[in-house]
Structure formats: structure tokens, C-alpha cells
Tab-separated table of C-alpha atoms and ligand atoms in Angstrom:
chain	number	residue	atom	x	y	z
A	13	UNK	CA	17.650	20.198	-25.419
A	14	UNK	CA	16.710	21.731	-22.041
A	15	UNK	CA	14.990	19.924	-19.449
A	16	UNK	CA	11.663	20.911	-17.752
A	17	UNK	CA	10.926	20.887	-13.943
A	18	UNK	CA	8.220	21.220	-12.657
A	19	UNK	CA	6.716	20.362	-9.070
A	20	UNK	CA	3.776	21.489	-7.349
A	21	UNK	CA	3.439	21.212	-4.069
A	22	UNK	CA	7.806	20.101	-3.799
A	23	UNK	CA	10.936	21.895	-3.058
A	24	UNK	CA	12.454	22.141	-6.744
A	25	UNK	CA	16.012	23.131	-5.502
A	26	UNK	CA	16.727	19.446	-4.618
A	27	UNK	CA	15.526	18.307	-7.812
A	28	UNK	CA	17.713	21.649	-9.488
A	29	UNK	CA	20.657	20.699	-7.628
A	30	UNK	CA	20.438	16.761	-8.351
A	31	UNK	CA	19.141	17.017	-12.106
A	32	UNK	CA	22.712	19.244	-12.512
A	33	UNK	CA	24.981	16.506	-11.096
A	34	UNK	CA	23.284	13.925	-12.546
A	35	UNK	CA	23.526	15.444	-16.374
A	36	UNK	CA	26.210	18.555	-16.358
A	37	UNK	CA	25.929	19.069	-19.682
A	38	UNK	CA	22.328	19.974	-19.776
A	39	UNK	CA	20.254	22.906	-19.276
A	40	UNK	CA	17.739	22.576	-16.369
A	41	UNK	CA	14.918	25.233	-15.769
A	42	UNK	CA	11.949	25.907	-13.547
A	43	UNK	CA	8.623	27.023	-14.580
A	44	UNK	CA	9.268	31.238	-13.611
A	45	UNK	CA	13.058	31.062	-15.172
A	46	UNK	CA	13.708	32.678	-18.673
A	47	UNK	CA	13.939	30.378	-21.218
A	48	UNK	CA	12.484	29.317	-24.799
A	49	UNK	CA	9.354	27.213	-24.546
A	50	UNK	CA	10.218	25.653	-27.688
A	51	UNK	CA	13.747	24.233	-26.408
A	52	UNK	CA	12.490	22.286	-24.057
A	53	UNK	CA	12.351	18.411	-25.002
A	54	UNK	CA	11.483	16.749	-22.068
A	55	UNK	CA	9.489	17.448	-18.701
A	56	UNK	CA	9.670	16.265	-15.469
A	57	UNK	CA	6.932	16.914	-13.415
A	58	UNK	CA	4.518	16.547	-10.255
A	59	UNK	CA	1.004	17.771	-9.914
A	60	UNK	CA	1.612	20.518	-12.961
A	61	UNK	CA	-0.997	22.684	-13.280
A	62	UNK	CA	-3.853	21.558	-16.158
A	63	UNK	CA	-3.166	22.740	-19.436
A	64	UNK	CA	0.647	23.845	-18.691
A	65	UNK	CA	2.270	20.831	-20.422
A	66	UNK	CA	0.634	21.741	-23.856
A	67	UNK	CA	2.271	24.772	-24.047
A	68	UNK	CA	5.630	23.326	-25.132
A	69	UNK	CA	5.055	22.896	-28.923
A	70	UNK	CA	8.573	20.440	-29.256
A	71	UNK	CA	8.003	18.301	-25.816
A	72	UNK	CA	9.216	14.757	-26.574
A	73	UNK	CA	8.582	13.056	-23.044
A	74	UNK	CA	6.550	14.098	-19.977
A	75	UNK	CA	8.236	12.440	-16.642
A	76	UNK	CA	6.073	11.803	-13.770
A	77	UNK	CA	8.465	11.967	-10.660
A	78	UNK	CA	6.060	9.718	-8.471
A	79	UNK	CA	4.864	5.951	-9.528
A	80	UNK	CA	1.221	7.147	-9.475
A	81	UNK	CA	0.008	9.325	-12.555
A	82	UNK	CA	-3.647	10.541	-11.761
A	83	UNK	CA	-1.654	13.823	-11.463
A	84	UNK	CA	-1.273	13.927	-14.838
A	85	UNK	CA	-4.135	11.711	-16.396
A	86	UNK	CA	-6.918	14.140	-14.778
A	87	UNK	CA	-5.394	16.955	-16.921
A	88	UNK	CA	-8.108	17.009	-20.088
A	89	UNK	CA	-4.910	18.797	-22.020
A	90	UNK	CA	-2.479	16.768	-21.809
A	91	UNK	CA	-0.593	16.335	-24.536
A	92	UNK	CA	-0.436	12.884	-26.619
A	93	UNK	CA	3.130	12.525	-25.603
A	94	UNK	CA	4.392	9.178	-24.165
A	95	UNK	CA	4.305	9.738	-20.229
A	96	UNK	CA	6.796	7.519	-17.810
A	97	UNK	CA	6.925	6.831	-14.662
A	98	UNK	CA	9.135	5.995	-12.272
A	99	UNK	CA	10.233	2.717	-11.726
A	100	UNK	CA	13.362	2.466	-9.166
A	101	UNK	CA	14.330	0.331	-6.442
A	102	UNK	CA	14.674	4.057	-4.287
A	103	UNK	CA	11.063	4.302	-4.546
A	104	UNK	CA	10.088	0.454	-4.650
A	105	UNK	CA	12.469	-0.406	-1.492
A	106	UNK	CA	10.777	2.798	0.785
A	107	UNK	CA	6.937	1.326	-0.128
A	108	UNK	CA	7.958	-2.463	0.952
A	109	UNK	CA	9.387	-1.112	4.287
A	110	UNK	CA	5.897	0.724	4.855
A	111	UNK	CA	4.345	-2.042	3.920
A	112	UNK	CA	6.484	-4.282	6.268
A	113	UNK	CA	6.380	-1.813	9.223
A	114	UNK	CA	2.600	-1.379	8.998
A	115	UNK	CA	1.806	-5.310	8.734
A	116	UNK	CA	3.900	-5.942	11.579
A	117	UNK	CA	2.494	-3.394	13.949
A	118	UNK	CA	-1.070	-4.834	13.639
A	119	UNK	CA	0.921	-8.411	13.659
A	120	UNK	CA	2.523	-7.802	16.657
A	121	UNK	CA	-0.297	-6.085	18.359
A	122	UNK	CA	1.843	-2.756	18.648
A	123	UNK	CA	-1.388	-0.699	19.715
A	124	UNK	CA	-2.106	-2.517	22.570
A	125	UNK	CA	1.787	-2.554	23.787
A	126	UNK	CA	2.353	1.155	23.258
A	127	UNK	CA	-0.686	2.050	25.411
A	128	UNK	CA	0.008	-0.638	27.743
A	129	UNK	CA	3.667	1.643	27.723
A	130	UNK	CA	1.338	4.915	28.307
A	131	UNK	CA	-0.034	3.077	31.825
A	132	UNK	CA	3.696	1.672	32.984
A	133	UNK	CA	1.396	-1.649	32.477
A	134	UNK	CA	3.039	-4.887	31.902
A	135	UNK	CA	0.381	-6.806	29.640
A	136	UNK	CA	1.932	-9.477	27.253
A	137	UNK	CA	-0.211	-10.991	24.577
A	138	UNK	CA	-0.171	-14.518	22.929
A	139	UNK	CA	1.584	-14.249	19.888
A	140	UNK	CA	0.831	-15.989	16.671
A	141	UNK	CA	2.957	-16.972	13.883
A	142	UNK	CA	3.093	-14.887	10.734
A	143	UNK	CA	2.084	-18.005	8.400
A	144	UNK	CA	-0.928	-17.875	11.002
A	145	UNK	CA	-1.726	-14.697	8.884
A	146	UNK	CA	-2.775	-13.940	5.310
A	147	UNK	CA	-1.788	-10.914	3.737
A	148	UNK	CA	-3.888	-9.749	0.456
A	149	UNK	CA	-2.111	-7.340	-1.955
A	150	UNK	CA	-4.364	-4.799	-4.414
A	151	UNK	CA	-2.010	-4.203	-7.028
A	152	UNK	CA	0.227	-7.064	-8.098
A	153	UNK	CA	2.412	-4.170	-10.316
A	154	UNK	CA	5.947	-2.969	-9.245
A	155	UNK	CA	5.476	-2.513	-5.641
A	156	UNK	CA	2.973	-5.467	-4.812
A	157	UNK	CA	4.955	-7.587	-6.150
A	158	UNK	CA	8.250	-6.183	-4.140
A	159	UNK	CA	6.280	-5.669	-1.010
A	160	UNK	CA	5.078	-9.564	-1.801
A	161	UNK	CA	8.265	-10.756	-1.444
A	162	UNK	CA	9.407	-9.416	1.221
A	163	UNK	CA	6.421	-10.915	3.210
A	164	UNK	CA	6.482	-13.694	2.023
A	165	UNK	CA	10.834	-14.031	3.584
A	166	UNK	CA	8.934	-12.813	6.798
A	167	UNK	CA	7.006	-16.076	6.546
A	168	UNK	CA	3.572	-14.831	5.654
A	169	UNK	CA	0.783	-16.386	3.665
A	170	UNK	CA	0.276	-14.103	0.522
A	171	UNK	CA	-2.569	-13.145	-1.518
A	172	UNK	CA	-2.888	-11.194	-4.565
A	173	UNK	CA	-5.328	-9.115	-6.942
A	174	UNK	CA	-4.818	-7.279	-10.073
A	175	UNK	CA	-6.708	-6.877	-13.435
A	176	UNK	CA	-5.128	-8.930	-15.388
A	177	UNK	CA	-3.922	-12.396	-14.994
A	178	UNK	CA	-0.655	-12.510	-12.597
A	179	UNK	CA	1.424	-15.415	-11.597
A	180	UNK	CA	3.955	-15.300	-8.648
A	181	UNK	CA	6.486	-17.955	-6.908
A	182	UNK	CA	4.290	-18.819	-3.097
A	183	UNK	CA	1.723	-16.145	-4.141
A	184	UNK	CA	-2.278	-17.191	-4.585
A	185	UNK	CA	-2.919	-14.738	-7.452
A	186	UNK	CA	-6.783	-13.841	-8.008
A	187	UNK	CA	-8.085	-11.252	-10.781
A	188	UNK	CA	-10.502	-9.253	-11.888
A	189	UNK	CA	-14.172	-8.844	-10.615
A	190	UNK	CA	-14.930	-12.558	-10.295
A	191	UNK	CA	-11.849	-12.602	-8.419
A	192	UNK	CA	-12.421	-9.787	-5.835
A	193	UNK	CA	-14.623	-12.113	-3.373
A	194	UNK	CA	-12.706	-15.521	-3.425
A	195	UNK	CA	-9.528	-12.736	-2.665
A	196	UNK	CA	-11.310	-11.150	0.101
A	197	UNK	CA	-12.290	-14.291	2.147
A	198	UNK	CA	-9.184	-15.082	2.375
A	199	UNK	CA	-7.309	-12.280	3.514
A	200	UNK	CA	-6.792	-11.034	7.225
A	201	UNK	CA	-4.402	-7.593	6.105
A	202	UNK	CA	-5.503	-6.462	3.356
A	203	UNK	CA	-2.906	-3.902	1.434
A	204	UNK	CA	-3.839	-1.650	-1.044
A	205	UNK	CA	-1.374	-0.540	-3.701
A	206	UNK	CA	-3.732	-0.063	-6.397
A	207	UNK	CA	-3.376	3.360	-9.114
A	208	UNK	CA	-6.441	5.878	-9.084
A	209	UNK	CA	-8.880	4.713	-11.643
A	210	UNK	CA	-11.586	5.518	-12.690
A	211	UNK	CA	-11.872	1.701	-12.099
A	212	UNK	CA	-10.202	1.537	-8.545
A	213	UNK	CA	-12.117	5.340	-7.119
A	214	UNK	CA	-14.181	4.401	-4.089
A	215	UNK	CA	-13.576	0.471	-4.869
A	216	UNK	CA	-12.980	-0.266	-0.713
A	217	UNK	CA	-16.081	0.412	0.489
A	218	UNK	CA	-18.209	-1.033	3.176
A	219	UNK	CA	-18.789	-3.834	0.700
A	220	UNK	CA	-15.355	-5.110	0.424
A	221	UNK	CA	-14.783	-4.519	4.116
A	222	UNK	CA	-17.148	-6.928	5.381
A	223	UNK	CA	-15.931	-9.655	2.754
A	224	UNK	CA	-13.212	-10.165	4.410
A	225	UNK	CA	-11.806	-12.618	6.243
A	226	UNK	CA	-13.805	-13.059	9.575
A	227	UNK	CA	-11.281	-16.431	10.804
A	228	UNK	CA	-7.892	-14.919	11.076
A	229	UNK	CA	-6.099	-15.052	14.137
A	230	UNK	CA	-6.130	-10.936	14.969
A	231	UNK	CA	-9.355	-11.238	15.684
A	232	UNK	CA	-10.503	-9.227	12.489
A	233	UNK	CA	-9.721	-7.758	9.748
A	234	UNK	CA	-6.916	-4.573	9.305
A	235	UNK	CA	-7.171	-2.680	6.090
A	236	UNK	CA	-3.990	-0.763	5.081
A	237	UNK	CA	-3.542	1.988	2.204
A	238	UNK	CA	-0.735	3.621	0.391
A	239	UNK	CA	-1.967	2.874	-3.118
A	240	UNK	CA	-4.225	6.546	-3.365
A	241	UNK	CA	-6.712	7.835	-0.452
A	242	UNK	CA	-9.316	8.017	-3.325
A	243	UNK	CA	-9.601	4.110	-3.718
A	244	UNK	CA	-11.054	3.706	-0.195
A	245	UNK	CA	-14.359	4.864	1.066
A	246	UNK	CA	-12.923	7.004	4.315
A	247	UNK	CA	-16.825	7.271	6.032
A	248	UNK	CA	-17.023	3.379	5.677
A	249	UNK	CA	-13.631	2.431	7.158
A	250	UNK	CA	-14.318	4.816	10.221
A	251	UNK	CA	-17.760	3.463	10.625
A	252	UNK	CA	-16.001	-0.704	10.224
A	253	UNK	CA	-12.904	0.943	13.068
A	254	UNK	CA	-15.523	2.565	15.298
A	255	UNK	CA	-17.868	-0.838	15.392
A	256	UNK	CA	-15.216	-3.391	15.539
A	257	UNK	CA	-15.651	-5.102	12.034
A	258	UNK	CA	-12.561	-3.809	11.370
A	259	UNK	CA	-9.431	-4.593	13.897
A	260	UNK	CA	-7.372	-1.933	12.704
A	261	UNK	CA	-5.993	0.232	9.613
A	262	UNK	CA	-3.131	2.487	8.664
A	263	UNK	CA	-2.993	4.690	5.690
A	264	UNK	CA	-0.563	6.502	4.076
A	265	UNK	CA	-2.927	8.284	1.446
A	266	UNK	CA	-6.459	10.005	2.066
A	267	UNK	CA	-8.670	11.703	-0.029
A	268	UNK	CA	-8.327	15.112	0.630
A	269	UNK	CA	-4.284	15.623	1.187
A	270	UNK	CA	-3.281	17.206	3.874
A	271	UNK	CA	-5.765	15.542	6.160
A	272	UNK	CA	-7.871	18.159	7.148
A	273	UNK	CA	-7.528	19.421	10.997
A	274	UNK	CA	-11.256	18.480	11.627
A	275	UNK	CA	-11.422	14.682	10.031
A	276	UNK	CA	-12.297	11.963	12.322
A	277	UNK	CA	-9.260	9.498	11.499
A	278	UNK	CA	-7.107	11.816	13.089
A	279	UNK	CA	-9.126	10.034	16.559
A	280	UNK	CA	-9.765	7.142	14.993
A	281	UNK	CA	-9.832	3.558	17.283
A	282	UNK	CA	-6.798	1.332	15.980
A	283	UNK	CA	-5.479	3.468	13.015
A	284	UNK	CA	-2.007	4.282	12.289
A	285	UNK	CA	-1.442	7.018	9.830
A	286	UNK	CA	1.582	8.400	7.672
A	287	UNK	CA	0.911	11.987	6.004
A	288	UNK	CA	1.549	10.841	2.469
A	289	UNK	CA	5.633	9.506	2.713
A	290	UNK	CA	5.274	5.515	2.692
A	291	UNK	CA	7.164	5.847	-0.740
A	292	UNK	CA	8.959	9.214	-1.206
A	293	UNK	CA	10.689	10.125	-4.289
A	294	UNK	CA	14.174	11.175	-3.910
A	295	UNK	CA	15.374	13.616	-5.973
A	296	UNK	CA	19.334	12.049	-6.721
A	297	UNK	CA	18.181	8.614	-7.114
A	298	UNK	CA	15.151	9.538	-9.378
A	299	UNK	CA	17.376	12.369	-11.331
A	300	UNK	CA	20.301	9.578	-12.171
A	301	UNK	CA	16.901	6.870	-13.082
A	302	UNK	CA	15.711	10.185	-15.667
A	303	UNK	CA	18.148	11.180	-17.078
A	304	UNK	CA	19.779	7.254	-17.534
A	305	UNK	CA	16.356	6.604	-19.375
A	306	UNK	CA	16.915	10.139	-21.444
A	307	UNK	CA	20.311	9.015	-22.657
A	308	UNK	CA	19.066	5.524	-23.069
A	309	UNK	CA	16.052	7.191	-25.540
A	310	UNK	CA	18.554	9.734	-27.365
A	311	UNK	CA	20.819	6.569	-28.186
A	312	UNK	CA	17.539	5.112	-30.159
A	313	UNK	CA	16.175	2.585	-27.381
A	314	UNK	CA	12.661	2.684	-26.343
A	315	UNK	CA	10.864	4.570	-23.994
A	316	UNK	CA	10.240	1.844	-20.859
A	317	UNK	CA	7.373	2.510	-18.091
A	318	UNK	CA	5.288	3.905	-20.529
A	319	UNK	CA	1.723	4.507	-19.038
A	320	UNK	CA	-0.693	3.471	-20.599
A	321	UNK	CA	-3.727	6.303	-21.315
A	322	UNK	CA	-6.379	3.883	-21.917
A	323	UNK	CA	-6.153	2.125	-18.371
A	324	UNK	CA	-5.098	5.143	-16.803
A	325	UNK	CA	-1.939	3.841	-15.261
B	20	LIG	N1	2.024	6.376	-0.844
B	20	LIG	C1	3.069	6.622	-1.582
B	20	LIG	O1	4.047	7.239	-1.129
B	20	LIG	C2	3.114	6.112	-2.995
B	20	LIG	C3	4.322	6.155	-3.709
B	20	LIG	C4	4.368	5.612	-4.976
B	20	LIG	C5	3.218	5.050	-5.541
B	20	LIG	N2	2.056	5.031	-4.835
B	20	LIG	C6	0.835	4.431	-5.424
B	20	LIG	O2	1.091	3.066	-5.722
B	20	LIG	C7	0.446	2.762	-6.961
B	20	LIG	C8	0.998	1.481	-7.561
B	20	LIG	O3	2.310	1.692	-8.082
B	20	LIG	P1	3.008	0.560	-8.972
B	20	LIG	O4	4.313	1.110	-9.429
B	20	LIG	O5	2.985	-0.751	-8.275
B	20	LIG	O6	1.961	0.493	-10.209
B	20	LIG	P2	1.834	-0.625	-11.340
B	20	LIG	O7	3.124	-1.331	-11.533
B	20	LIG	O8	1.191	0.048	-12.502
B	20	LIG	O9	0.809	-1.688	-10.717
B	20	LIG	C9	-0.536	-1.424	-10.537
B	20	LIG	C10	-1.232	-2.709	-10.128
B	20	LIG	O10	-2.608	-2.413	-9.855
B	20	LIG	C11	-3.415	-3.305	-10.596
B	20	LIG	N3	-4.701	-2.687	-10.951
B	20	LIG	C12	-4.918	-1.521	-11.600
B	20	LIG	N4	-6.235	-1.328	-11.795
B	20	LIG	C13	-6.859	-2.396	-11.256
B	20	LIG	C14	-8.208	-2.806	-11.160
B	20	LIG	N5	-9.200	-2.059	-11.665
B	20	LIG	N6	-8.478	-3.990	-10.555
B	20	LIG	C15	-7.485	-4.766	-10.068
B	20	LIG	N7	-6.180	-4.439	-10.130
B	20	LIG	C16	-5.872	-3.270	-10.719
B	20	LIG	C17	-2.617	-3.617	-11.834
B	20	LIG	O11	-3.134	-4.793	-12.454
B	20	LIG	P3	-2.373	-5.476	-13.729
B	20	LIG	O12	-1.161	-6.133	-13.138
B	20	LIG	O13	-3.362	-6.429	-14.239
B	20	LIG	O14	-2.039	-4.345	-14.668
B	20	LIG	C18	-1.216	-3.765	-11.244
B	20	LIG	O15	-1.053	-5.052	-10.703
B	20	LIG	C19	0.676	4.036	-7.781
B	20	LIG	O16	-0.233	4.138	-8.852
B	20	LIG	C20	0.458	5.118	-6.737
B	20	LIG	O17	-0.922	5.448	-6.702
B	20	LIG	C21	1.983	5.554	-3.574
């Protein structure tokens, strides 16, 4: 009954160390330790390399240590195991205060006031109200819908998108394709939360960048990310920044990760950016969320958080 883990790209001795505390009684091993491939039962994992997962002929469970999955669903051998991810109020609570920060800088006009800073300049702007502004959500899942709530206590007007049909307490809730431009025209910060997709790759693209709203109060629109860098078209949002049709941005996510030295958003007008940490996953509070939903499983309950392979999230 020992568990897998196994994290590209991560420090595993938090995970080790946490994973230990969190379930004594079990054995815990790393990809280069010693051990039987056929004891282990369950794996938890980030970015493992393609093909390594089938090689564990009794894996119950794979674990993906992150919300997102396109780690695991671009891996053509991945075994047709139930796969869940996380869903914890750690993880959920870190993207809403990205998500809170980041709409409020552009809000409250925080480029202008830390250059004005820069020159010793004392420049104060008119102000709006936040139910002046409409926030649009991509993604109505788990975090939208957290990160929706919390603007909507701050006052906010709130929009949302998914694929299916969503309902939500103060929340206009549009979906689907036919639902993308009456969405869009109404929404001043647009937020994207959205899973990688083949569905959802490339989806913000010049296109959806000038539908949207023209009428808000900050004087245009401001695009933010943290859903996957993939989703957005980076060439169109630096072309919308550069020309004004765009106000401002900040992303979290990009498409190549790390941000290559030479990219242009490192100098781009208006943009915030965050290398990759809006929603970090912590190892103790993600080991004690694992290995609760392991004991839960062993004691004959279902699987939850199950994604779903057809969708691809
Ligand atoms: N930056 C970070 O640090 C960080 C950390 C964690 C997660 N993430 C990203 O955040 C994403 C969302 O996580 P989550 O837990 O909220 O996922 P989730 O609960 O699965 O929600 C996904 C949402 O996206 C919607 N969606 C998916 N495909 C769509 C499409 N083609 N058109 C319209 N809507 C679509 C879904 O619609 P339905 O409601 O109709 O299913 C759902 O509302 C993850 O997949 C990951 O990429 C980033």
C-alpha cells in the first residue's frame, strides 16, 4: 500500500516530509528510491514524465497535486485510472486573493500611483466605485465561483461564463458559444480561470479582446489570467496593451513557463505579472486533503473530484 510521489519541476522533500505526518503508517517513495513497482496503489503527481504512470501494473488512483490537469491529460499513456484533483480551500483561498489583488490594482489605478511614487509626484485620480465596474469570470468551477464571491462582498458587478449552464446568488451567468459575446460586452475585467482544452487553447485572442466592453469607467478594458498561459493569444494581448485597446492586464500563467528572458511582456505598457504562484499548492494542506480522500476511498466511499477524460478537466 505505498504511496507514489512524484513532481517535476517541485521540491519533493516538502511533500516527503508532509505526506509522513499526515499518514505515519504509510510508506512514501520517490521516483529514484528502491521499491516494488507493483506495491504502489496510489500516485501523487505533477508534470510526470509521459508514459511513467503506466508502469505501475496495481495503481488504483493517480493524484494531481495542482487543480489544473493538462499535465496529465497530454500524456497519450495514461492509464484508465480515475484521476483527482485537488479541491481545497488552501488552494481555492490563495487564487481569490490573486484574483482580488489584481482587480483592485487596475481598480484603483495602482500603475499610475506607483510611477507617480517613482517621480516624488503627487497626482490623485478620481476614483470610481467598484459597482461602477463589471468583472467577467471564465470558469464558473471551484475557483470562479470562490473568487465570485469575494467580489461580489467588495461590491462589484459580476459576470460569468462556463460550458455548461451555471446559476449563482448576484451573478449574471452566460454559457457556451452563443454566450461568449453577450458575456464580453458586458465586462470591463475580464478574469480567466478557465482549464487547458483543447476547447479553451488560444480561445482569448484578438477576437475576444475587442468584444469587450468599450463603456466602463477605466477607460478600457484589463484582461487578467491565471486559468493556463495557453488559453490566451500572448502576440494579440501585447499588440491590444501596446495600442491602447486594452487598459491593462496581469497574468499569472504564460505559454512558455518560465517566461523566457527575451519576451516582450516582460516591457509590456500596463501589465502586472506573477511567475506562475497566484494559487500555489502547499504541500501539508494538500497531503492532509490526499490522504483524508485515501482513507475516505479505502473505507468504501467514492472517489470525489474525479476529472473527467472526455472534457479534459
Ligand atoms: N495559476 C495558478 O496558480 C493556478 C492554480 C490552480 C489552478 N489553476 C487553473 O485554474 C483552472 C480552473 O480550476 P478550477 O478548480 O476552478 O476548475 P473547475 O472547477 O473544473 O472549473 C472549470 C470551469 O471552466 C469552465 N470551462 C471549461 N471549459 C470551458 C469552455 N470550453 N467554455 C466555457 N467554460 C469552460 C467549466 O465550465 P462548466 O462549469 O460548465 O464545467 C468550469 O466552470 C485549472 O484548470 C488550472 O488551469 C491555476
Amino acid at each position: 500500500m505505498t504511496i507514489l510521489v512524484a513532481v517535476r519541476g517541485w521540491k519533493p522533500d516538502h511533500w516527503i516530509r508532509a505526506l509522513r505526518e499526515a499518514a505515519p503508517d504509510r510508506r512514501v517513495v520517490l521516483p529514484g528510491d528502491e521499491f516494488d513497482p507493483a506495491t504502489i496503489r496510489y500516485a501523487l503527481v505533477w508534470k510526470p514524465e509521459p508514459g511513467y504512470l503506466k508502469t505501475f501494473p496495481n495503481l488504483e488512483a493517480i493524484f494531481s497535486l495542482g487543480a489544473g490537469v493538462d499535465h496529465l491529460t497530454t500524456d497519450p499513456d495514461l492509464p484508465d485510472l480515475p484521476v483527482v484533483r485537488i479541491v481545497d480551500p488552501d488552494l481555492t483561498g490563495r487564487m481569490t486573493e490573486w484574483v482580488v489583488l489584481n482587480v483592485l490594482l487596475h481598480h484603483r489605478r495602482h500603475a499610475h500611483y506607483a510611477a507617480a511614487q517613482a517621480a516624488a509626484s503627487w497626482k490623485p485620480l478620481r476614483q470610481w466605485a467598484a459597482g461602477a465596474v463589471r468583472v467577467g469570470i471564465m470558469g464558473l468551477g471551484e475557483l470562479g465561483r470562490d473568487a465570485a464571491r469575494a467580489l461580489l462582498a467588495l461590491g462589484f458587478k459580476v459576470n460569468g461564463w462556463s460550458r455548461t449552464e451555471r446559476r449563482m446568488d448576484g451573478v449574471e451567468c452566460f454559457r457556451g458559444a452563443q454566450g461568449l459575446a453577450p458575456f464580453l460586452v458586458r465586462t470591463d475585467i475580464l478574469v480567466s480561470l478557465l482549464p487547458l482544452t483543447a476547447e479553451t487553447e488560444n480561445l482569448i485572442d484578438r477576437a475576444v479582446i475587442d468584444a469587450l466592453a468599450k463603456d466602463g469607467p477605466l477607460g478600457g478594458p484589463v484582461i487578467l489570467n491565471a486559468g493556463r498561459g495557453r488559453s490566451l493569444v500572448e502576440r494579440d494581448l501585447l499588440d491590444a496593451l501596446k495600442d491602447g485597446r486594452l487598459k491593462g492586464a496581469s497574468l499569472d500563467v504564460f505559454a512558455t513557463e518560465p517566461l523566457p528572458p527575451e519576451s516582450l511582456l516582460w516591457n509590456a505598457p500596463n501589465l502586472f505579472m506573477t511567475p506562475h504562484v497566484a494559487a500555489e499548492s502547499d504541500p501539508v494542506a494538500l497531503s492532509r486533503y490526499v490522504i483524508g480522500e485515501i482513507v475516505a476511498y479505502e473505507a468504501g466511499q467514492p472517489l470525489r473530484h474525479l476529472v473527467d477524460r472526455g472534457k479534459g478537466y
